[in-house]
Structures are given as C-alpha cells and as structure tokens.
PDB file of C-alpha atoms and ligand atoms in Angstrom:
ATOM      1  CA  MET A  12      33.279  35.200  31.788  1.00 63.00           C
ATOM      2  CA  THR A  13      34.685  37.262  34.685  1.00 75.00           C
ATOM      3  CA  ASN A  14      33.109  40.617  35.400  1.00 81.00           C
ATOM      4  CA  PRO A  15      35.669  43.407  35.189  1.00 84.00           C
ATOM      5  CA  GLY A  16      36.805  45.056  38.408  1.00 96.00           C
ATOM      6  CA  VAL A  17      36.408  48.714  39.278  1.00 98.00           C
ATOM      7  CA  LEU A  18      38.997  51.452  38.930  1.00 98.00           C
ATOM      8  CA  TYR A  19      38.638  53.748  41.947  1.00 98.00           C
ATOM      9  CA  ILE A  20      40.050  57.287  41.908  1.00 98.00           C
ATOM     10  CA  VAL A  21      40.924  57.976  45.539  1.00 98.00           C
ATOM     11  CA  PRO A  22      41.977  61.403  46.885  1.00 98.00           C
ATOM     12  CA  THR A  23      44.516  61.520  49.725  1.00 98.00           C
ATOM     13  CA  PRO A  24      45.266  64.404  52.156  1.00 98.00           C
ATOM     14  CA  ILE A  25      47.129  67.526  50.940  1.00 98.00           C
ATOM     15  CA  GLY A  26      48.814  68.015  54.325  1.00 98.00           C
ATOM     16  CA  ASN A  27      46.564  67.183  57.244  1.00 98.00           C
ATOM     17  CA  LEU A  28      46.250  63.396  57.493  1.00 98.00           C
ATOM     18  CA  ASP A  29      42.863  63.735  59.173  1.00 98.00           C
ATOM     19  CA  ASP A  30      41.489  64.767  55.779  1.00 98.00           C
ATOM     20  CA  ILE A  31      41.373  61.186  54.498  1.00 98.00           C
ATOM     21  CA  THR A  32      37.757  60.083  54.220  1.00 98.00           C
ATOM     22  CA  LEU A  33      36.182  57.000  55.753  1.00 98.00           C
ATOM     23  CA  ARG A  34      35.206  55.838  52.290  1.00 98.00           C
ATOM     24  CA  ALA A  35      38.741  56.324  50.957  1.00 98.00           C
ATOM     25  CA  LEU A  36      40.058  54.044  53.732  1.00 98.00           C
ATOM     26  CA  GLN A  37      37.323  51.513  53.083  1.00 98.00           C
ATOM     27  CA  VAL A  38      38.145  51.388  49.361  1.00 98.00           C
ATOM     28  CA  LEU A  39      41.925  51.305  49.887  1.00 98.00           C
ATOM     29  CA  LYS A  40      41.490  48.363  52.267  1.00 98.00           C
ATOM     30  CA  SER A  41      39.194  46.487  49.905  1.00 98.00           C
ATOM     31  CA  VAL A  42      40.939  46.714  46.509  1.00 98.00           C
ATOM     32  CA  ASP A  43      43.370  44.135  45.102  1.00 98.00           C
ATOM     33  CA  LEU A  44      45.996  46.661  44.108  1.00 98.00           C
ATOM     34  CA  ILE A  45      46.872  50.321  44.674  1.00 98.00           C
ATOM     35  CA  ALA A  46      48.476  52.233  41.797  1.00 98.00           C
ATOM     36  CA  ALA A  47      50.483  55.247  42.998  1.00 97.00           C
ATOM     37  CA  GLU A  48      52.579  58.016  41.531  1.00 94.00           C
ATOM     38  CA  ASP A  49      55.453  57.352  43.961  1.00 95.00           C
ATOM     39  CA  THR A  50      55.163  54.046  45.763  1.00 96.00           C
ATOM     40  CA  ARG A  51      57.705  54.927  48.477  1.00 96.00           C
ATOM     41  CA  HIS A  52      55.873  58.138  49.336  1.00 96.00           C
ATOM     42  CA  SER A  53      52.474  56.416  49.328  1.00 97.00           C
ATOM     43  CA  GLN A  54      53.717  53.421  51.335  1.00 97.00           C
ATOM     44  CA  LYS A  55      54.284  55.720  54.335  1.00 97.00           C
ATOM     45  CA  LEU A  56      50.788  57.168  54.037  1.00 97.00           C
ATOM     46  CA  LEU A  57      49.157  53.750  53.689  1.00 98.00           C
ATOM     47  CA  HIS A  58      51.165  52.380  56.605  1.00 98.00           C
ATOM     48  CA  HIS A  59      49.911  55.304  58.740  1.00 97.00           C
ATOM     49  CA  PHE A  60      46.314  54.242  57.979  1.00 98.00           C
ATOM     50  CA  GLY A  61      46.961  50.532  58.441  1.00 98.00           C
ATOM     51  CA  VAL A  62      46.401  49.761  54.753  1.00 98.00           C
ATOM     52  CA  ASP A  63      48.418  46.748  53.696  1.00 97.00           C
ATOM     53  CA  LYS A  64      47.883  46.185  49.971  1.00 98.00           C
ATOM     54  CA  PRO A  65      50.212  45.580  47.042  1.00 97.00           C
ATOM     55  CA  LEU A  66      51.425  48.833  45.454  1.00 97.00           C
ATOM     56  CA  THR A  67      52.486  49.503  41.896  1.00 97.00           C
ATOM     57  CA  THR A  68      53.684  52.615  40.054  1.00 95.00           C
ATOM     58  CA  TYR A  69      51.569  54.506  37.548  1.00 95.00           C
ATOM     59  CA  HIS A  70      52.660  57.588  35.549  1.00 91.00           C
ATOM     60  CA  ASP A  71      51.011  58.949  32.437  1.00 84.00           C
ATOM     61  CA  HIS A  72      54.392  59.081  30.650  1.00 81.00           C
ATOM     62  CA  GLY A  73      54.999  55.369  31.265  1.00 70.00           C
ATOM     63  CA  ALA A  74      51.313  54.777  30.635  1.00 65.00           C
ATOM     64  CA  GLU A  75      51.474  52.319  27.777  1.00 74.00           C
ATOM     65  CA  LEU A  76      53.132  49.490  29.624  1.00 81.00           C
ATOM     66  CA  GLN A  77      51.956  50.296  33.149  1.00 88.00           C
ATOM     67  CA  GLY A  78      48.446  51.095  31.948  1.00 92.00           C
ATOM     68  CA  GLU A  79      48.240  47.924  29.885  1.00 93.00           C
ATOM     69  CA  LYS A  80      49.057  45.791  32.920  1.00 95.00           C
ATOM     70  CA  LEU A  81      46.516  47.603  35.085  1.00 97.00           C
ATOM     71  CA  LEU A  82      43.780  47.342  32.438  1.00 96.00           C
ATOM     72  CA  GLN A  83      44.482  43.649  32.041  1.00 96.00           C
ATOM     73  CA  ARG A  84      44.103  43.083  35.777  1.00 97.00           C
ATOM     74  CA  LEU A  85      40.893  45.148  35.834  1.00 97.00           C
ATOM     75  CA  SER A  86      39.463  43.141  32.954  1.00 96.00           C
ATOM     76  CA  GLN A  87      40.262  39.959  34.879  1.00 96.00           C
ATOM     77  CA  GLY A  88      38.037  41.141  37.714  1.00 97.00           C
ATOM     78  CA  GLU A  89      40.532  42.776  40.064  1.00 98.00           C
ATOM     79  CA  SER A  90      39.740  46.183  41.570  1.00 98.00           C
ATOM     80  CA  ILE A  91      42.370  48.903  41.631  1.00 98.00           C
ATOM     81  CA  ALA A  92      42.625  52.208  43.520  1.00 98.00           C
ATOM     82  CA  LEU A  93      44.559  55.008  41.861  1.00 98.00           C
ATOM     83  CA  ILE A  94      46.124  57.533  44.232  1.00 98.00           C
ATOM     84  CA  SER A  95      48.618  60.350  43.716  1.00 98.00           C
ATOM     85  CA  ASP A  96      51.179  61.862  46.110  1.00 97.00           C
ATOM     86  CA  ALA A  97      48.522  64.191  47.521  1.00 98.00           C
ATOM     87  CA  GLY A  98      45.054  65.430  46.739  1.00 98.00           C
ATOM     88  CA  THR A  99      42.797  64.321  43.909  1.00 98.00           C
ATOM     89  CA  PRO A 100      44.439  62.115  41.267  1.00 98.00           C
ATOM     90  CA  LEU A 101      44.386  63.475  37.657  1.00 98.00           C
ATOM     91  CA  ILE A 102      44.218  67.110  38.805  1.00 98.00           C
ATOM     92  CA  SER A 103      47.709  68.080  37.586  1.00 97.00           C
ATOM     93  CA  ASP A 104      48.576  64.507  38.561  1.00 97.00           C
ATOM     94  CA  PRO A 105      48.798  61.193  36.654  1.00 95.00           C
ATOM     95  CA  GLY A 106      45.762  59.140  35.704  1.00 96.00           C
ATOM     96  CA  TYR A 107      44.122  60.683  32.673  1.00 95.00           C
ATOM     97  CA  ARG A 108      45.255  58.086  30.138  1.00 94.00           C
ATOM     98  CA  LEU A 109      44.380  55.209  32.427  1.00 96.00           C
ATOM     99  CA  VAL A 110      40.876  56.532  33.100  1.00 97.00           C
ATOM    100  CA  ARG A 111      40.295  57.188  29.423  1.00 96.00           C
ATOM    101  CA  GLN A 112      41.423  53.709  28.398  1.00 95.00           C
ATOM    102  CA  ALA A 113      39.419  52.082  31.174  1.00 97.00           C
ATOM    103  CA  ARG A 114      36.288  53.860  29.987  1.00 97.00           C
ATOM    104  CA  GLU A 115      37.011  52.918  26.378  1.00 97.00           C
ATOM    105  CA  GLN A 116      37.210  49.289  27.465  1.00 96.00           C
ATOM    106  CA  GLY A 117      33.938  49.424  29.395  1.00 97.00           C
ATOM    107  CA  ILE A 118      35.606  49.200  32.807  1.00 97.00           C
ATOM    108  CA  ALA A 119      33.741  51.004  35.591  1.00 98.00           C
ATOM    109  CA  VAL A 120      35.540  54.053  36.976  1.00 98.00           C
ATOM    110  CA  THR A 121      34.386  55.439  40.315  1.00 98.00           C
ATOM    111  CA  ALA A 122      35.733  58.699  41.717  1.00 98.00           C
ATOM    112  CA  LEU A 123      35.650  59.418  45.438  1.00 98.00           C
ATOM    113  CA  PRO A 124      35.349  63.066  46.522  1.00 98.00           C
ATOM    114  CA  GLY A 125      38.082  64.359  48.801  1.00 98.00           C
ATOM    115  CA  ALA A 126      41.069  66.630  49.343  1.00 98.00           C
ATOM    116  CA  SER A 127      41.919  69.023  46.522  1.00 98.00           C
ATOM    117  CA  ALA A 128      44.272  72.006  46.764  1.00 98.00           C
ATOM    118  CA  THR A 129      42.286  73.814  44.053  1.00 98.00           C
ATOM    119  CA  LEU A 130      38.898  73.694  45.739  1.00 98.00           C
ATOM    120  CA  THR A 131      40.247  74.127  49.257  1.00 98.00           C
ATOM    121  CA  ALA A 132      42.026  77.318  48.173  1.00 98.00           C
ATOM    122  CA  LEU A 133      39.119  78.674  46.159  1.00 98.00           C
ATOM    123  CA  SER A 134      36.475  78.018  48.782  1.00 98.00           C
ATOM    124  CA  ALA A 135      38.161  80.170  51.429  1.00 98.00           C
ATOM    125  CA  SER A 136      39.748  82.794  49.156  1.00 98.00           C
ATOM    126  CA  GLY A 137      37.011  85.390  49.396  1.00 98.00           C
ATOM    127  CA  LEU A 138      37.125  85.700  45.613  1.00 98.00           C
ATOM    128  CA  ALA A 139      34.023  85.085  43.515  1.00 97.00           C
ATOM    129  CA  THR A 140      33.302  81.381  43.158  1.00 97.00           C
ATOM    130  CA  ASP A 141      30.252  81.460  40.895  1.00 96.00           C
ATOM    131  CA  ARG A 142      32.510  81.059  37.860  1.00 96.00           C
ATOM    132  CA  PHE A 143      36.177  80.085  37.859  1.00 98.00           C
ATOM    133  CA  THR A 144      38.799  78.442  35.709  1.00 98.00           C
ATOM    134  CA  PHE A 145      41.578  76.167  36.861  1.00 98.00           C
ATOM    135  CA  ALA A 146      44.589  76.063  34.547  1.00 97.00           C
ATOM    136  CA  GLY A 147      47.091  73.900  36.431  1.00 98.00           C
ATOM    137  CA  PHE A 148      50.692  75.079  36.792  1.00 98.00           C
ATOM    138  CA  LEU A 149      51.611  78.484  35.396  1.00 98.00           C
ATOM    139  CA  PRO A 150      54.309  78.333  32.697  1.00 98.00           C
ATOM    140  CA  ALA A 151      57.900  78.326  33.991  1.00 98.00           C
ATOM    141  CA  LYS A 152      59.177  80.945  31.522  1.00 98.00           C
ATOM    142  CA  SER A 153      58.335  84.601  32.007  1.00 97.00           C
ATOM    143  CA  GLN A 154      57.199  85.221  28.429  1.00 97.00           C
ATOM    144  CA  ALA A 155      54.702  82.361  28.458  1.00 98.00           C
ATOM    145  CA  ARG A 156      53.579  83.302  31.964  1.00 98.00           C
ATOM    146  CA  LYS A 157      52.908  86.882  30.894  1.00 97.00           C
ATOM    147  CA  ALA A 158      50.872  85.552  27.984  1.00 97.00           C
ATOM    148  CA  ALA A 159      48.829  83.527  30.464  1.00 98.00           C
ATOM    149  CA  TYR A 160      48.263  86.633  32.581  1.00 97.00           C
ATOM    150  CA  GLU A 161      47.413  88.675  29.491  1.00 96.00           C
ATOM    151  CA  SER A 162      44.523  86.329  28.823  1.00 96.00           C
ATOM    152  CA  LEU A 163      43.099  87.493  32.182  1.00 96.00           C
ATOM    153  CA  VAL A 164      43.158  91.224  31.483  1.00 94.00           C
ATOM    154  CA  ASN A 165      39.427  91.249  30.827  1.00 92.00           C
ATOM    155  CA  ALA A 166      38.465  87.959  32.455  1.00 96.00           C
ATOM    156  CA  ASP A 167      35.379  88.407  34.613  1.00 95.00           C
ATOM    157  CA  TYR A 168      35.822  85.147  36.517  1.00 97.00           C
ATOM    158  CA  THR A 169      38.291  83.902  39.103  1.00 98.00           C
ATOM    159  CA  SER A 170      41.370  82.095  37.768  1.00 98.00           C
ATOM    160  CA  VAL A 171      43.134  79.434  39.825  1.00 98.00           C
ATOM    161  CA  TYR A 172      46.726  78.282  39.237  1.00 98.00           C
ATOM    162  CA  PHE A 173      49.382  76.172  40.893  1.00 98.00           C
ATOM    163  CA  GLU A 174      52.709  77.977  41.241  1.00 98.00           C
ATOM    164  CA  SER A 175      56.098  76.816  42.381  1.00 98.00           C
ATOM    165  CA  PRO A 176      57.766  78.466  45.406  1.00 98.00           C
ATOM    166  CA  HIS A 177      60.935  78.982  43.295  1.00 97.00           C
ATOM    167  CA  ARG A 178      59.058  81.093  40.810  1.00 98.00           C
ATOM    168  CA  ILE A 179      56.429  82.816  42.915  1.00 98.00           C
ATOM    169  CA  GLU A 180      58.235  86.169  43.232  1.00 98.00           C
ATOM    170  CA  ALA A 181      58.962  86.430  39.503  1.00 98.00           C
ATOM    171  CA  SER A 182      55.464  85.226  38.713  1.00 98.00           C
ATOM    172  CA  ILE A 183      53.796  87.855  40.901  1.00 98.00           C
ATOM    173  CA  ALA A 184      56.063  90.538  39.374  1.00 98.00           C
ATOM    174  CA  ASP A 185      54.845  89.461  35.911  1.00 98.00           C
ATOM    175  CA  ALA A 186      51.239  89.513  37.107  1.00 98.00           C
ATOM    176  CA  VAL A 187      51.648  93.037  38.522  1.00 97.00           C
ATOM    177  CA  GLU A 188      53.189  94.185  35.240  1.00 96.00           C
ATOM    178  CA  VAL A 189      50.382  92.741  33.130  1.00 95.00           C
ATOM    179  CA  LEU A 190      47.327  93.116  35.373  1.00 95.00           C
ATOM    180  CA  GLY A 191      48.290  95.970  37.695  1.00 95.00           C
ATOM    181  CA  GLY A 192      48.983  95.761  41.441  1.00 96.00           C
ATOM    182  CA  GLU A 193      45.403  96.575  42.402  1.00 95.00           C
ATOM    183  CA  ARG A 194      43.944  93.450  40.738  1.00 97.00           C
ATOM    184  CA  GLN A 195      42.302  91.241  43.354  1.00 97.00           C
ATOM    185  CA  ALA A 196      44.359  88.142  44.103  1.00 98.00           C
ATOM    186  CA  VAL A 197      44.913  85.607  46.865  1.00 98.00           C
ATOM    187  CA  LEU A 198      47.882  83.315  47.439  1.00 98.00           C
ATOM    188  CA  ALA A 199      46.993  80.280  49.554  1.00 98.00           C
ATOM    189  CA  ARG A 200      50.066  78.590  51.021  1.00 98.00           C
ATOM    190  CA  GLU A 201      50.580  75.326  52.878  1.00 98.00           C
ATOM    191  CA  LEU A 202      46.862  74.545  53.054  1.00 98.00           C
ATOM    192  CA  THR A 203      45.766  72.312  55.909  1.00 98.00           C
ATOM    193  CA  LYS A 204      49.311  72.343  57.322  1.00 98.00           C
ATOM    194  CA  THR A 205      50.828  74.070  60.374  1.00 97.00           C
ATOM    195  CA  PHE A 206      51.978  77.166  58.470  1.00 96.00           C
ATOM    196  CA  GLU A 207      48.880  77.664  56.347  1.00 98.00           C
ATOM    197  CA  THR A 208      48.915  81.302  55.174  1.00 98.00           C
ATOM    198  CA  TRP A 209      46.662  83.465  53.049  1.00 98.00           C
ATOM    199  CA  LEU A 210      48.106  86.512  51.291  1.00 98.00           C
ATOM    200  CA  GLY A 211      45.995  89.144  49.546  1.00 97.00           C
ATOM    201  CA  PRO A 212      43.685  90.943  48.836  1.00 97.00           C
ATOM    202  CA  ASP A 213      45.512  92.147  45.696  1.00 98.00           C
ATOM    203  CA  LEU A 214      48.677  91.479  43.699  1.00 98.00           C
ATOM    204  CA  GLU A 215      50.526  94.420  45.212  1.00 98.00           C
ATOM    205  CA  SER A 216      49.916  93.165  48.769  1.00 98.00           C
ATOM    206  CA  ILE A 217      51.089  89.672  47.828  1.00 98.00           C
ATOM    207  CA  GLN A 218      54.226  91.123  46.227  1.00 98.00           C
ATOM    208  CA  ARG A 219      54.971  93.157  49.340  1.00 98.00           C
ATOM    209  CA  ALA A 220      54.445  90.198  51.702  1.00 98.00           C
ATOM    210  CA  LEU A 221      56.697  87.945  49.599  1.00 98.00           C
ATOM    211  CA  GLY A 222      59.426  90.598  49.509  1.00 97.00           C
ATOM    212  CA  GLU A 223      59.319  91.202  53.246  1.00 97.00           C
ATOM    213  CA  ASP A 224      59.389  87.586  54.439  1.00 95.00           C
ATOM    214  CA  SER A 225      61.269  84.772  52.678  1.00 95.00           C
ATOM    215  CA  ASN A 226      59.157  82.212  54.593  1.00 94.00           C
ATOM    216  CA  GLN A 227      56.216  83.316  52.462  1.00 95.00           C
ATOM    217  CA  ARG A 228      58.105  82.087  49.403  1.00 95.00           C
ATOM    218  CA  ARG A 229      58.284  78.516  50.710  1.00 96.00           C
ATOM    219  CA  GLY A 230      55.979  75.537  50.547  1.00 98.00           C
ATOM    220  CA  GLU A 231      53.087  74.609  48.314  1.00 98.00           C
ATOM    221  CA  MET A 232      50.904  77.330  46.894  1.00 98.00           C
ATOM    222  CA  VAL A 233      47.787  78.119  44.927  1.00 98.00           C
ATOM    223  CA  LEU A 234      47.494  81.505  43.224  1.00 98.00           C
ATOM    224  CA  MET A 235      44.047  82.915  42.513  1.00 98.00           C
ATOM    225  CA  ILE A 236      43.393  86.028  40.441  1.00 98.00           C
ATOM    226  CA  GLY A 237      40.043  87.736  40.852  1.00 98.00           C
ATOM    227  CA  GLY A 238      37.843  88.536  37.879  1.00 97.00           C
ATOM    228  CA  VAL A 239      37.899  92.049  36.487  1.00 91.00           C
ATOM    229  CA  GLU A 240      34.168  92.549  36.962  1.00 67.00           C
ATOM    230  CA  HIS A 241      34.403  91.917  40.685  1.00 47.00           C
ATOM    231  CA  ALA A 242      37.643  93.861  41.099  1.00 47.00           C
ATOM    232  CA  GLU A 243      36.261  96.903  39.453  1.00 49.00           C
ATOM    233  CA  LYS A 244      32.592  96.971  40.372  1.00 53.00           C
ATOM    234  CA  ALA A 245      33.289  99.835  42.743  1.00 59.00           C
ATOM    235  CA  VAL A 246      33.912 102.266  39.853  1.00 74.00           C
ATOM    236  CA  SER A 247      31.096 104.792  39.689  1.00 81.00           C
ATOM    237  CA  LEU A 248      30.534 107.755  37.380  1.00 89.00           C
ATOM    238  CA  ASP A 249      28.441 110.897  37.630  1.00 91.00           C
ATOM    239  CA  SER A 250      25.208 110.726  35.661  1.00 91.00           C
ATOM    240  CA  GLU A 251      26.549 112.821  32.760  1.00 92.00           C
ATOM    241  CA  ALA A 252      29.619 110.618  32.244  1.00 93.00           C
ATOM    242  CA  GLU A 253      27.489 107.503  32.653  1.00 93.00           C
ATOM    243  CA  LYS A 254      25.097 108.720  29.926  1.00 93.00           C
ATOM    244  CA  VAL A 255      27.960 109.489  27.535  1.00 95.00           C
ATOM    245  CA  MET A 256      29.718 106.183  28.162  1.00 93.00           C
ATOM    246  CA  SER A 257      26.500 104.158  27.877  1.00 93.00           C
ATOM    247  CA  VAL A 258      26.044 105.504  24.342  1.00 94.00           C
ATOM    248  CA  LEU A 259      29.698 105.266  23.290  1.00 94.00           C
ATOM    249  CA  ALA A 260      30.199 101.759  24.657  1.00 91.00           C
ATOM    250  CA  GLN A 261      27.162 100.551  22.713  1.00 91.00           C
ATOM    251  CA  GLU A 262      28.620 101.836  19.452  1.00 92.00           C
ATOM    252  CA  LEU A 263      32.388 101.476  19.818  1.00 90.00           C
ATOM    253  CA  PRO A 264      34.973  99.047  21.112  1.00 85.00           C
ATOM    254  CA  THR A 265      35.417  99.706  24.860  1.00 85.00           C
ATOM    255  CA  LYS A 266      38.943 101.167  24.633  1.00 82.00           C
ATOM    256  CA  GLN A 267      37.937 103.566  21.900  1.00 90.00           C
ATOM    257  CA  ALA A 268      34.765 104.504  23.787  1.00 92.00           C
ATOM    258  CA  ALA A 269      36.839 105.310  26.881  1.00 91.00           C
ATOM    259  CA  ARG A 270      39.288 107.440  24.870  1.00 92.00           C
ATOM    260  CA  LEU A 271      36.490 109.450  23.281  1.00 95.00           C
ATOM    261  CA  GLY A 272      34.598 109.560  26.579  1.00 95.00           C
ATOM    262  CA  GLU A 273      37.603 111.215  28.240  1.00 94.00           C
ATOM    263  CA  LYS A 274      37.599 113.981  25.632  1.00 95.00           C
ATOM    264  CA  ILE A 275      33.881 114.584  26.111  1.00 95.00           C
ATOM    265  CA  THR A 276      33.555 114.297  29.889  1.00 95.00           C
ATOM    266  CA  GLY A 277      37.045 115.045  31.213  1.00 93.00           C
ATOM    267  CA  VAL A 278      36.898 111.835  33.299  1.00 93.00           C
ATOM    268  CA  ALA A 279      40.093 109.729  33.009  1.00 89.00           C
ATOM    269  CA  LYS A 280      39.833 107.079  30.260  1.00 87.00           C
ATOM    270  CA  LYS A 281      41.032 104.378  32.669  1.00 81.00           C
ATOM    271  CA  VAL A 282      38.057 105.079  34.949  1.00 87.00           C
ATOM    272  CA  LEU A 283      35.655 105.136  31.999  1.00 88.00           C
ATOM    273  CA  TYR A 284      37.108 101.886  30.657  1.00 82.00           C
ATOM    274  CA  GLN A 285      36.760 100.174  34.031  1.00 81.00           C
ATOM    275  CA  TRP A 286      33.207 101.358  34.373  1.00 84.00           C
ATOM    276  CA  ALA A 287      32.337 100.097  30.864  1.00 84.00           C
ATOM    277  CA  VAL A 288      33.973  96.760  31.536  1.00 77.00           C
ATOM    278  CA  SER A 289      32.144  96.326  34.817  1.00 74.00           C
ATOM    279  CA  VAL A 290      28.710  97.051  33.356  1.00 75.00           C
ATOM    280  CA  GLN A 291      29.223  95.207  30.093  1.00 62.00           C
ATOM    281  CA  PRO A 292      31.016  91.978  30.984  1.00 54.00           C
ATOM    282  CA  ASP A 293      30.136  90.297  27.682  1.00 47.00           C
ATOM    283  CA  ASP A 294      31.336  93.090  25.415  1.00 44.00           C
ATOM    284  CA  ARG A 295      35.063  93.174  25.895  1.00 42.00           C
ATOM    285  CA  SER A 296      36.597  91.251  23.053  1.00 40.00           C
ATOM    286  CA  ASP A 297      38.221  94.368  21.668  1.00 44.00           C
ATOM    287  CA  ALA A 298      40.238  95.440  24.698  1.00 38.00           C
TER     288      ALA A 298
HETATM  289  N1  SAM B 320      46.153  66.661  42.631  1.00 58.75           N
HETATM  290  C1  SAM B 320      46.545  67.577  43.648  1.00 58.75           C
HETATM  291  C2  SAM B 320      45.305  68.166  44.322  1.00 58.75           C
HETATM  292  O1  SAM B 320      44.188  67.771  43.958  1.00 58.75           O
HETATM  293  O2  SAM B 320      45.437  68.965  45.257  1.00 58.75           O
HETATM  294  C3  SAM B 320      47.463  68.638  43.082  1.00 58.75           C
HETATM  295  C4  SAM B 320      48.759  68.062  42.579  1.00 58.75           C
HETATM  296  S1  SAM B 320      49.863  69.191  41.886  1.00 58.75           S
HETATM  297  C5  SAM B 320      51.096  68.113  41.261  1.00 58.75           C
HETATM  298  C6  SAM B 320      50.707  69.827  43.280  1.00 58.75           C
HETATM  299  C7  SAM B 320      50.465  71.341  43.475  1.00 58.75           C
HETATM  300  O3  SAM B 320      49.220  71.515  44.144  1.00 58.75           O
HETATM  301  C8  SAM B 320      51.481  72.024  44.359  1.00 58.75           C
HETATM  302  O4  SAM B 320      52.642  72.392  43.655  1.00 58.75           O
HETATM  303  C9  SAM B 320      50.710  73.222  44.845  1.00 58.75           C
HETATM  304  O5  SAM B 320      50.668  74.226  43.855  1.00 58.75           O
HETATM  305  C10 SAM B 320      49.304  72.612  45.019  1.00 58.75           C
HETATM  306  N2  SAM B 320      49.164  72.119  46.390  1.00 58.75           N
HETATM  307  C11 SAM B 320      49.177  70.827  46.787  1.00 58.75           C
HETATM  308  N3  SAM B 320      49.027  70.763  48.126  1.00 58.75           N
HETATM  309  C12 SAM B 320      48.921  72.028  48.571  1.00 58.75           C
HETATM  310  C13 SAM B 320      48.759  72.632  49.844  1.00 58.75           C
HETATM  311  N4  SAM B 320      48.705  71.891  50.958  1.00 58.75           N
HETATM  312  N5  SAM B 320      48.683  73.973  49.918  1.00 58.75           N
HETATM  313  C14 SAM B 320      48.752  74.745  48.819  1.00 58.75           C
HETATM  314  N6  SAM B 320      48.908  74.237  47.576  1.00 58.75           N
HETATM  315  C15 SAM B 320      48.986  72.904  47.469  1.00 58.75           C
END
C-alpha cells in the first residue's frame, strides 16, 4: 500500500518578495503539485522564484470536486503545497475544508510559518499584544459593522480586522460613533510595500488622516482597535472618589455605580466609569 503524501500549507509574501522563506521555496520545489487560489497570479510568483511545478485551482466554495481530486492524489502518495494569493493560506483565504478533510482521512498536514498581514500589523502596532482577537474582514454593511464595533465597547484586548479601502472611511466613521474618537487604534497600510503607512494612535487621528489625504484610503489595510483597559488606564481619581467607586462598583453594575458615584463625589460619571472599567476588567458584563 502506498503511504499518503503530505499536504503543506505554504505562506507567500504579502508585498515584499524577499519575505518568502528558504523552507517555502524548498517545499514548493519538492512537491508534486501546487494548489493555488488564482493560478495565473501564483504562476508569476512561482516563475519569479524559479519554481516550475504543475498548478491547480483550489477554492473552498468549489471544494467538493477540487478537494476530492486533491485528497485522492494525496492518498496515492503525492505531496501537495497549498498557497493563496498572498500571506498565510486559510487566514481569510481558502483551505479550511481541504485541511479538515485531509486530517479526517489521516493525511499529514504540515504548516510552514511565514508572511501574515495580521501578525505583521499587530507586532508593530504599539497596541497591547498579550491578548488579541482576529475577526477577519469587517462586515460590508454599516449596521452589521456597528454591531461588530459595539462588541468592543468594553473589550480589554486588542482587536484585529481586515478592511477594504472602499469602505475604510465609512468604517472609521462608524467606529468613532460607537467607540469614541479617543479609542486607541492603528491602521496599517500596504505592509512590506513601498508605501507602507501606519496611522494612529486613535480613531480620531485615523479619521483625520484619511479625510486629508485620499492616498491613505488606497491599498491593503489592517485595522486594529486597542483594548479599553489599555486605552483608559490613565484615568485616575482622588482618594475620596476612589473609595466611593471601589465600594459602589463591588455592589452595582458599573454604569449604575458611575451614575451614583457622580451624585456622591461630583466627579463626571464618564470618568468614574472609565476608572471602574480599568481597575475591574472582568466585571463589565453589564455595561
Ligand atoms: N491570508 C492573508 C494573510 O495571511 O496575510 C490575508 C488574506 S485576506 C484575503 C487579504 C487582506 O489581508 C487584505 O484585504 C488586507 O486587509 C490584508 N492584507 C494583505 N496584505 C496586506 C498588506 N501588505 N498590508 C496590509 N494589509 C494586508
């Protein structure tokens, strides 16, 4: 009986061709077949690196037939590299169904580390990286997008999204409306390319930069929204207000505690709320 081949998940550059890895080239040159999202696009890349291997198309929406053929070849002992147009396959790119089926059939799947817009953006954003979520592309419609932003009102971790250049202005306007212009945020544009740009440090600054220069609304972009804990850590109270809020926030939902705290201390409820949120990151379900 033939031993099954290996399905390799191979990242490709997100702009700068020098970001291909030695191992990626080695694998691409050694496999029997390369499955790509867009074979014409990938052919140019492979040609640049002197990789001359048969190419076939793979999309998750055509997965049944395309996947079946690939799985059959893998089970017959051939090795296949899966690549996408750019970056790490499966990360908002095709491949999930194929990987799942391969695993179900006992076929070895090996992922190579490499270029990823998400991690490249996050690692140089200056936002907290100890905890983050990545949620792919933001919804195209304003209502759904606002709902996505609403889920971040009390989030104490960094949130990473892909956003389209056609929607970025409207998207940032929604974010400002829901989260406030002072919320920490960074927009990373055209990473690893000639016009790589970083906008921030908050939503208001990004909105201003996008409004002032239409070039900032072009290209590929990653939007990162800072966590509320980190954005608002700077809030400090005098000892009297702190004592009052410590007691109230223990006993009441944070919003209610802030409202009552304002009446007792005279300090604005927004400030009290922010203070409570920053010192009690796990107690915010009510807000
Ligand atoms: N799998 C890819 C990865 O790992 O980077 C992401 C694919 S997703 C279909 C494409 C989106 O990634 C773009 O619309 C953009 O939001 C982001 N992106 C890709 N390349 C980028 C770059 N050079 N700079 C900024 N964002 C980029």
